Coordinates of C-alpha atoms and ligand atoms in Angstrom, one line a residue:
M607 CA 83.5 126.5 91.1
T608 CA 86.5 124.8 89.5
L609 CA 89.2 122.8 91.3
R610 CA 91.6 125.6 90.4
D611 CA 89.4 128.0 92.5
L612 CA 89.6 125.6 95.4
I613 CA 93.3 125.3 95.2
E614 CA 93.8 129.1 95.1
R615 CA 91.4 129.6 98.0
K616 CA 93.1 127.0 100.1
R617 CA 96.5 128.3 99.1
D618 CA 95.5 131.7 100.4
G619 CA 94.3 130.3 103.7
G620 CA 90.5 130.2 102.9
R621 CA 88.1 127.4 103.6
I622 CA 86.2 125.0 101.4
T623 CA 82.5 124.6 101.9
A624 CA 80.7 121.3 102.7
D625 CA 79.0 121.3 99.3
E626 CA 82.4 121.8 97.6
W627 CA 84.0 118.9 99.6
R628 CA 81.0 116.7 98.6
D629 CA 81.5 117.5 94.9
F630 CA 85.2 117.0 95.2
T631 CA 85.0 113.5 96.8
R632 CA 82.3 112.5 94.3
D633 CA 84.5 113.5 91.3
L634 CA 87.6 112.0 93.0
A635 CA 85.8 108.6 93.3
A636 CA 84.6 108.9 89.7
G637 CA 88.2 109.4 88.6
T638 CA 87.4 112.7 86.7
L639 CA 89.9 115.0 88.5
A640 CA 93.4 115.7 87.2
D641 CA 96.0 114.2 89.5
Y642 CA 98.2 117.4 89.3
Q643 CA 95.4 119.5 90.6
V644 CA 94.4 117.1 93.4
S645 CA 98.1 117.0 94.3
A646 CA 98.3 120.8 94.4
L647 CA 95.2 121.0 96.7
L648 CA 96.8 118.4 99.0
M649 CA 99.9 120.5 99.3
A650 CA 97.9 123.6 100.0
I651 CA 96.0 121.6 102.8
F652 CA 99.2 120.3 104.1
F653 CA 100.5 123.9 104.7
R654 CA 97.2 125.7 105.5
G655 CA 95.3 122.9 107.4
M656 CA 91.5 122.4 107.5
D657 CA 89.0 123.5 110.2
D658 CA 86.8 121.0 112.0
D659 CA 83.8 121.5 109.6
E660 CA 86.0 121.0 106.6
T661 CA 87.4 117.8 108.1
V662 CA 84.0 116.4 108.8
A663 CA 82.8 117.3 105.3
L664 CA 85.8 115.7 103.6
M665 CA 85.4 112.6 105.8
D666 CA 81.7 112.4 105.1
G667 CA 82.2 112.7 101.4
M668 CA 84.8 109.9 101.4
L669 CA 82.6 107.7 103.6
H670 CA 79.6 108.2 101.2
S671 CA 81.8 107.7 98.1
G672 CA 81.3 103.9 98.6
R673 CA 79.3 101.3 100.4
S674 CA 79.2 100.2 104.0
L675 CA 79.6 97.0 105.9
D676 CA 76.0 97.0 107.2
L677 CA 76.0 95.2 110.5
R678 CA 73.2 97.2 112.2
H679 CA 71.0 94.0 112.5
L680 CA 73.5 92.4 115.0
V681 CA 72.3 92.6 118.6
V682 CA 75.8 92.6 120.0
G683 CA 78.2 95.6 120.1
R684 CA 80.4 96.2 117.0
V685 CA 83.8 97.5 117.9
D686 CA 87.0 97.8 115.9
K687 CA 90.5 98.9 116.8
H688 CA 92.7 100.9 114.6
S689 CA 96.4 101.5 115.0
T690 CA 98.1 104.5 113.4
G691 CA 100.9 102.2 112.4
G692 CA 104.2 101.1 113.8
V693 CA 107.0 98.5 113.8
G694 CA 106.3 95.0 115.3
D695 CA 102.7 96.0 115.8
K696 CA 100.8 92.6 115.5
I697 CA 98.2 93.5 118.1
S698 CA 95.2 93.3 115.7
L699 CA 95.9 89.6 115.0
I700 CA 95.5 88.8 118.6
L701 CA 93.0 91.4 119.6
A702 CA 90.3 90.7 117.0
P703 CA 89.8 87.0 117.9
L704 CA 90.2 87.6 121.6
V705 CA 87.5 90.3 121.7
A706 CA 85.2 88.3 119.5
A707 CA 85.7 85.3 121.8
C708 CA 84.4 87.6 124.6
G709 CA 81.1 88.4 122.7
V710 CA 81.8 91.7 120.9
A711 CA 81.6 91.7 117.1
V712 CA 84.9 92.8 115.5
P713 CA 84.5 93.8 111.8
M714 CA 88.2 94.5 111.4
M715 CA 89.4 96.4 108.3
S716 CA 93.1 96.6 108.2
G717 CA 95.8 98.0 105.9
R718 CA 99.0 96.9 104.2
G719 CA 102.5 97.9 105.3
L720 CA 103.8 101.0 103.7
G721 CA 107.0 103.0 104.3
H722 CA 108.6 101.8 107.5
T723 CA 105.4 100.4 109.0
G724 CA 104.1 96.8 108.8
G725 CA 100.5 96.0 107.8
T726 CA 98.1 93.5 109.3
L727 CA 97.0 92.2 105.9
D728 CA 100.5 91.3 104.9
K729 CA 101.1 89.5 108.1
L730 CA 97.8 87.5 107.8
E731 CA 98.6 86.6 104.2
S732 CA 101.8 84.9 105.3
I733 CA 99.4 82.2 106.5
P734 CA 99.1 79.9 103.4
G735 CA 95.7 80.4 101.7
F736 CA 94.5 83.2 104.0
D737 CA 92.2 85.5 101.9
T738 CA 91.7 89.1 103.2
R739 CA 89.8 90.2 100.0
L740 CA 86.3 89.2 101.1
S741 CA 83.3 90.9 99.6
L742 CA 81.2 93.0 101.9
E743 CA 78.5 90.3 101.8
V744 CA 80.8 87.5 102.7
A745 CA 82.5 89.6 105.5
S746 CA 79.1 90.5 106.9
A747 CA 78.0 86.9 107.0
Q748 CA 81.2 85.9 108.7
V749 CA 80.9 88.6 111.4
E750 CA 77.4 87.4 112.0
R751 CA 78.5 83.7 112.3
L752 CA 81.9 84.0 114.0
G753 CA 81.9 87.5 115.5
C754 CA 84.9 88.6 113.4
A755 CA 86.3 89.0 109.9
L756 CA 89.8 90.3 109.1
I757 CA 89.6 92.1 105.8
G758 CA 91.2 94.8 103.7
Q759 CA 89.6 98.0 102.3
T760 CA 87.9 96.7 99.2
G761 CA 87.3 99.0 96.2
E762 CA 83.8 99.4 97.5
I763 CA 84.7 101.1 100.8
A764 CA 85.5 104.8 100.7
P765 CA 87.0 104.7 97.1
A766 CA 87.6 108.5 97.3
D767 CA 89.9 107.8 100.3
K768 CA 91.7 105.1 98.4
R769 CA 92.6 107.5 95.5
L770 CA 93.4 110.4 97.8
Y771 CA 95.7 108.2 100.0
A772 CA 97.6 107.0 96.9
M773 CA 98.1 110.6 95.9
R774 CA 99.1 111.7 99.4
D775 CA 101.6 108.9 99.5
A776 CA 103.1 110.1 96.2
T777 CA 103.2 113.8 97.1
G778 CA 104.6 113.8 100.6
T779 CA 101.3 114.9 102.1
V780 CA 100.4 111.9 104.3
E781 CA 101.4 113.5 107.6
A782 CA 98.6 116.1 107.8
I783 CA 96.4 115.6 110.9
P784 CA 93.0 116.4 109.3
L785 CA 93.8 114.3 106.2
I786 CA 94.9 111.3 108.4
A787 CA 91.8 111.7 110.7
A788 CA 89.4 112.0 107.8
S789 CA 91.0 109.0 106.0
I790 CA 91.0 106.6 108.9
M791 CA 87.5 107.6 110.1
S792 CA 85.9 107.4 106.6
K793 CA 86.8 103.7 106.6
K794 CA 86.0 103.0 110.2
L795 CA 82.6 104.6 110.1
A796 CA 81.8 102.4 107.0
E797 CA 81.8 99.4 109.3
S798 CA 78.7 100.6 111.1
L799 CA 80.4 100.5 114.5
T800 CA 79.0 101.1 117.9
G801 CA 82.5 101.9 119.2
L802 CA 86.1 102.4 118.1
V803 CA 89.4 102.1 119.9
L804 CA 92.4 103.9 118.6
D805 CA 96.0 103.0 119.2
V806 CA 97.7 106.3 118.4
K807 CA 101.4 105.7 118.2
T808 CA 103.8 108.3 119.4
G809 CA 107.6 108.4 119.2
A810 CA 110.3 107.8 116.5
G811 CA 108.5 104.9 114.8
A812 CA 105.1 106.7 114.5
F813 CA 104.0 108.6 111.4
L814 CA 103.5 111.6 113.8
P815 CA 106.5 111.2 116.2
K816 CA 105.6 114.2 118.4
L817 CA 103.3 113.7 121.4
D818 CA 101.3 116.9 120.8
D819 CA 100.6 115.9 117.2
S820 CA 99.5 112.4 118.3
L821 CA 97.2 114.0 120.9
R822 CA 95.7 116.3 118.3
L823 CA 95.1 113.4 115.9
A824 CA 93.4 111.4 118.6
Q825 CA 91.1 114.3 119.5
T826 CA 90.3 115.0 115.9
M827 CA 89.2 111.4 115.4
I828 CA 87.2 111.4 118.6
A829 CA 85.4 114.5 117.5
L830 CA 84.6 112.9 114.1
G831 CA 83.3 109.8 115.8
A832 CA 81.1 111.9 118.0
R833 CA 79.4 113.5 115.0
Y834 CA 78.3 110.1 113.9
Q835 CA 77.3 108.7 117.3
C836 CA 80.3 106.4 117.4
P837 CA 82.1 106.7 120.7
V838 CA 85.9 106.6 120.3
V839 CA 88.5 106.0 122.9
A840 CA 92.2 106.5 122.1
L841 CA 95.3 105.2 123.9
L842 CA 98.5 107.0 123.1
T843 CA 101.1 104.3 123.0
D844 CA 104.9 104.3 122.8
M845 CA 106.5 103.6 119.4
E846 CA 110.0 104.7 120.4
S847 CA 111.1 101.0 120.0
P848 CA 109.5 98.1 118.2
L849 CA 106.6 96.3 119.8
G850 CA 107.4 92.7 120.9
E851 CA 110.3 90.7 119.6
A852 CA 109.3 89.6 116.2
C853 CA 109.4 92.2 113.4
G854 CA 108.5 91.1 109.9
N855 CA 105.5 89.1 108.7
A856 CA 105.5 85.3 109.3
N857 CA 107.5 85.7 112.5
E858 CA 104.8 88.2 113.8
V859 CA 102.1 85.7 113.1
E860 CA 104.1 83.1 115.1
E861 CA 104.4 85.6 118.0
S862 CA 100.7 86.4 117.8
I863 CA 99.8 82.7 118.1
A864 CA 102.1 82.4 121.1
T865 CA 100.3 85.3 122.7
L866 CA 96.9 83.8 121.9
K867 CA 98.2 80.7 123.7
N868 CA 98.6 82.8 126.8
G869 CA 102.3 83.5 126.3
G870 CA 104.1 86.0 124.1
P871 CA 106.2 89.1 125.0
S872 CA 104.9 91.0 128.0
D873 CA 104.5 94.3 126.1
V874 CA 102.4 92.6 123.4
R875 CA 100.2 90.9 125.9
E876 CA 99.7 94.0 128.0
L877 CA 98.9 96.3 125.1
T878 CA 96.4 93.7 123.8
L879 CA 94.7 93.5 127.2
R880 CA 94.5 97.3 127.6
L881 CA 93.0 97.9 124.1
G882 CA 90.8 94.8 124.4
A883 CA 89.4 96.0 127.8
E884 CA 88.4 99.3 126.2
M885 CA 86.7 97.4 123.3
L886 CA 84.7 95.2 125.7
V887 CA 83.4 98.2 127.6
L888 CA 82.5 100.1 124.5
G889 CA 80.9 97.0 123.1
G890 CA 78.7 96.6 126.2
A891 CA 80.2 93.2 127.2
A892 CA 81.7 94.5 130.4
A893 CA 80.8 97.3 132.8
T894 CA 84.3 98.3 133.9
L895 CA 87.8 98.0 132.5
G896 CA 88.8 95.7 135.4
E897 CA 85.9 93.3 134.6
A898 CA 86.8 93.4 130.9
R899 CA 90.4 92.6 131.6
G900 CA 89.4 89.5 133.7
R901 CA 87.3 88.2 130.8
L902 CA 90.1 88.7 128.3
E903 CA 92.6 86.9 130.5
T904 CA 90.2 84.0 130.9
A905 CA 89.7 83.8 127.1
L906 CA 93.5 83.7 126.7
G907 CA 93.9 81.1 129.4
N908 CA 91.2 78.7 128.4
G909 CA 92.0 78.6 124.7
A910 CA 88.8 80.4 123.6
A911 CA 90.8 83.2 121.9
L912 CA 93.0 80.7 120.0
E913 CA 90.0 78.7 118.9
K914 CA 88.3 81.8 117.6
F915 CA 91.5 82.6 115.6
R916 CA 91.5 79.1 114.2
D917 CA 87.8 79.5 113.1
I918 CA 88.6 82.8 111.4
V919 CA 91.7 81.3 109.6
T920 CA 89.6 78.4 108.5
A921 CA 86.7 80.5 107.3
Q922 CA 89.1 82.8 105.3
G923 CA 90.8 79.9 103.5
G924 CA 93.9 79.7 105.6
D925 CA 95.7 76.6 106.9
P926 CA 94.4 76.2 110.5
R927 CA 97.3 74.0 111.4
V928 CA 99.2 77.3 111.8
C929 CA 97.6 77.4 115.3
D930 CA 99.2 74.2 116.4
D931 CA 102.6 74.3 114.6
P932 CA 103.3 77.8 113.2
V933 CA 106.9 77.0 112.3
A934 CA 105.8 74.0 110.1
V935 CA 103.2 76.0 108.3
L936 CA 104.7 79.5 107.9
R937 CA 107.5 80.1 105.4
Q938 CA 110.8 80.1 107.2
P939 CA 113.9 82.1 106.4
A940 CA 116.8 80.4 104.6
I941 CA 119.3 82.1 107.0
R942 CA 119.3 83.0 110.6
E943 CA 122.2 85.1 111.9
S944 CA 122.9 86.4 115.4
Y945 CA 123.4 90.1 115.9
R946 CA 125.7 90.6 118.9
A947 CA 126.7 93.4 121.1
A948 CA 130.0 95.0 120.1
R949 CA 130.7 96.3 123.6
D950 CA 129.7 96.1 127.2
G951 CA 127.0 98.6 128.3
V952 CA 123.3 99.1 128.3
V953 CA 121.0 99.2 125.3
Q954 CA 120.0 102.8 125.0
R955 CA 118.0 102.7 121.8
V956 CA 116.4 100.4 119.3
E957 CA 115.3 102.9 116.7
P958 CA 112.1 101.6 115.1
R959 CA 112.3 103.4 111.8
A960 CA 115.6 101.8 111.1
V961 CA 114.2 98.4 111.9
G962 CA 111.2 99.0 109.7
R963 CA 113.2 100.3 106.8
G964 CA 115.5 97.3 107.3
I965 CA 112.6 94.9 106.8
T966 CA 111.7 96.7 103.6
A967 CA 115.3 96.6 102.4
M968 CA 115.3 92.8 103.0
G969 CA 112.1 92.4 101.0
G970 CA 109.6 92.1 103.9
G971 CA 107.9 95.5 103.4
R972 CA 106.7 97.7 100.7
S973 CA 108.1 100.9 99.1
T974 CA 105.2 101.0 96.7
M975 CA 101.8 99.4 96.9
D976 CA 102.8 97.0 94.0
D977 CA 105.8 95.5 95.8
V978 CA 105.6 91.8 96.7
V979 CA 106.3 91.0 100.3
D980 CA 108.6 88.1 101.3
P981 CA 106.9 86.9 104.5
S982 CA 109.9 84.9 105.8
V983 CA 112.3 87.8 106.4
G984 CA 112.7 90.1 109.4
F985 CA 114.2 90.3 112.9
R986 CA 113.8 88.9 116.3
I987 CA 114.9 91.6 118.7
F988 CA 115.6 90.3 122.2
A989 CA 117.5 93.2 123.7
R990 CA 115.2 96.1 124.7
P991 CA 116.2 99.6 125.8
G992 CA 117.5 99.4 129.4
R993 CA 118.9 95.9 129.1
A994 CA 122.5 95.6 130.4
V995 CA 124.7 93.6 127.9
R996 CA 128.2 92.2 127.6
V997 CA 130.2 92.2 124.5
G998 CA 129.2 89.2 122.3
D999 CA 125.7 88.9 123.8
E1000 CA 123.0 88.2 121.3
L1001 CA 120.8 91.3 120.8
A1002 CA 118.8 90.1 117.9
V1003 CA 118.5 87.5 115.2
I1004 CA 118.4 88.5 111.5
E1005 CA 116.1 86.3 109.4
A1006 CA 117.0 86.5 105.8
R1007 CA 116.6 84.8 102.4
D1008 CA 120.3 85.0 101.4
A1009 CA 123.6 86.5 102.4
D1010 CA 122.9 89.8 100.6
C1011 CA 119.6 90.1 102.4
A1012 CA 121.2 89.3 105.7
A1013 CA 123.9 92.0 105.1
R1014 CA 121.1 94.6 104.6
G1015 CA 119.5 93.4 107.8
R1016 CA 122.7 93.8 109.7
A1017 CA 123.3 97.3 108.4
A1018 CA 119.8 98.2 109.6
L1019 CA 120.4 96.9 113.0
D1020 CA 123.8 98.7 113.1
A1021 CA 121.7 101.9 112.6
A1022 CA 119.0 100.9 115.0
F1023 CA 120.9 99.8 118.1
T1024 CA 122.8 102.1 120.4
V1025 CA 124.7 100.6 123.3
G1026 CA 126.2 103.1 125.7
D1027 CA 127.1 103.6 129.3
V1028 CA 123.9 105.2 130.7
A1029 CA 120.5 103.6 130.9
P1030 CA 117.8 105.5 129.0
P1031 CA 114.7 106.9 130.8
V1032 CA 112.0 104.3 131.3
R1033 CA 109.1 105.1 128.9
A1034 CA 105.4 104.4 129.7
M1035 CA 103.8 102.0 127.3
I1036 CA 100.6 104.1 127.4
S1037 CA 101.0 107.8 128.1
H1038 CA 97.5 109.1 127.7
R1039 CA 93.9 107.8 127.5
V1040 CA 91.7 110.2 125.4
S1041 CA 87.9 110.1 125.1
S1042 CA 85.1 112.6 124.6
A1043 CA 85.3 113.1 128.4
G1044 CA 88.9 114.5 128.1
V1045 CA 92.5 113.5 128.4
E1046 CA 93.8 111.3 131.3
T1047 CA 97.5 110.7 132.0
G1048 CA 99.4 108.3 134.3
H1049 CA 98.4 105.0 132.7
Ligands
URA6 N1 96.0 105.2 107.7 C1 95.0 105.6 106.9 O1 94.1 104.8 106.6 N2 95.0 106.8 106.4 C2 96.0 107.7 106.7 O2 95.9 108.8 106.3 C3 97.1 107.3 107.5 C4 97.1 106.0 108.0

């Protein structure tokens, strides 16, 4: 069977067998397939979809195209959290040390920012010296010693996914539910987890803005986890506006440290606690979500979470003084400019894609994987949807490296902010909780 046969079959609405997916991922990892044929297959999948068995087979092939972070010898639960990506989403930086401080191992493998979304690795690398490129052996030893490592996808983990993702990015085929689900789960299942919590974003700033699509993505990933005895819980969370105040890289680290010190914006704290409670229950460190929340609040209040973060930063070569004085350690913007309301009214919208694209335009994000990120630029957005404002009130601060950069930031905020007469409807931060038991609403 040639790749051309598979393309034609998928184009015509047929299915690809498990053996064919296995051969495809093997050849993909080996680099022996022509990019133009893989691209054509991706476009056929984008329009024709994949059934459940095909999705499992693709994921399995990508998972087994590389090595695993083998942590099965640990006696504690091993739980990771994955976010499908958003703007201002710094939750991983807070959640990983917090949950590890509560006794669950967190082998957290994160990604880089791409498109309008930010990436945990870029944020962490704004801490001078912080190394996210640990080998699997070093990461495994660190999880054993500290309960947590914050790493990127090395070339060893799911290399077939790495190639396929790059091609999807170049061919406009990222936003296909089975491809996203197989891609994410091939990496997560390589961490030998006993549980996984998904933060599936929904709304304008999400890769899949529609609620139905987010729900389907969550259910697909839960079904994939179930096939590998990895229980998965997904929270569908709002990405109709940026999360927290800081949007960028260094400023998000600063906000994360404030949250680890028991402060931070209320939405960042609340989402961290909700996701963390699910992780503690899945990891066997708490019997109920209520008990788990209490333990997490204690670890934020007594400094244990911050100390865990300090230990991780130190172990990964970063400057631990960032925990005491982030402003002194993190690169600061050359310019800070206020962005003010042009009229009286109420903030109706802070459109997250415009904010995310603005960060990229200022040099703080990536258009291609080779772009270099300036950690110092971004926004602090103080005025959230629903806030009443008077003309001249400060809505946000633009953090820029020069006047031209600040002008690009201002243009982005002009596109992002809508101030009008009528308050927008209040949106729930978490709309659904999804697990193998079903879908719950009203959170
Ligand atoms: N993140 C991934 O790892 N893969 C996708 O396909 C989308 C987001």
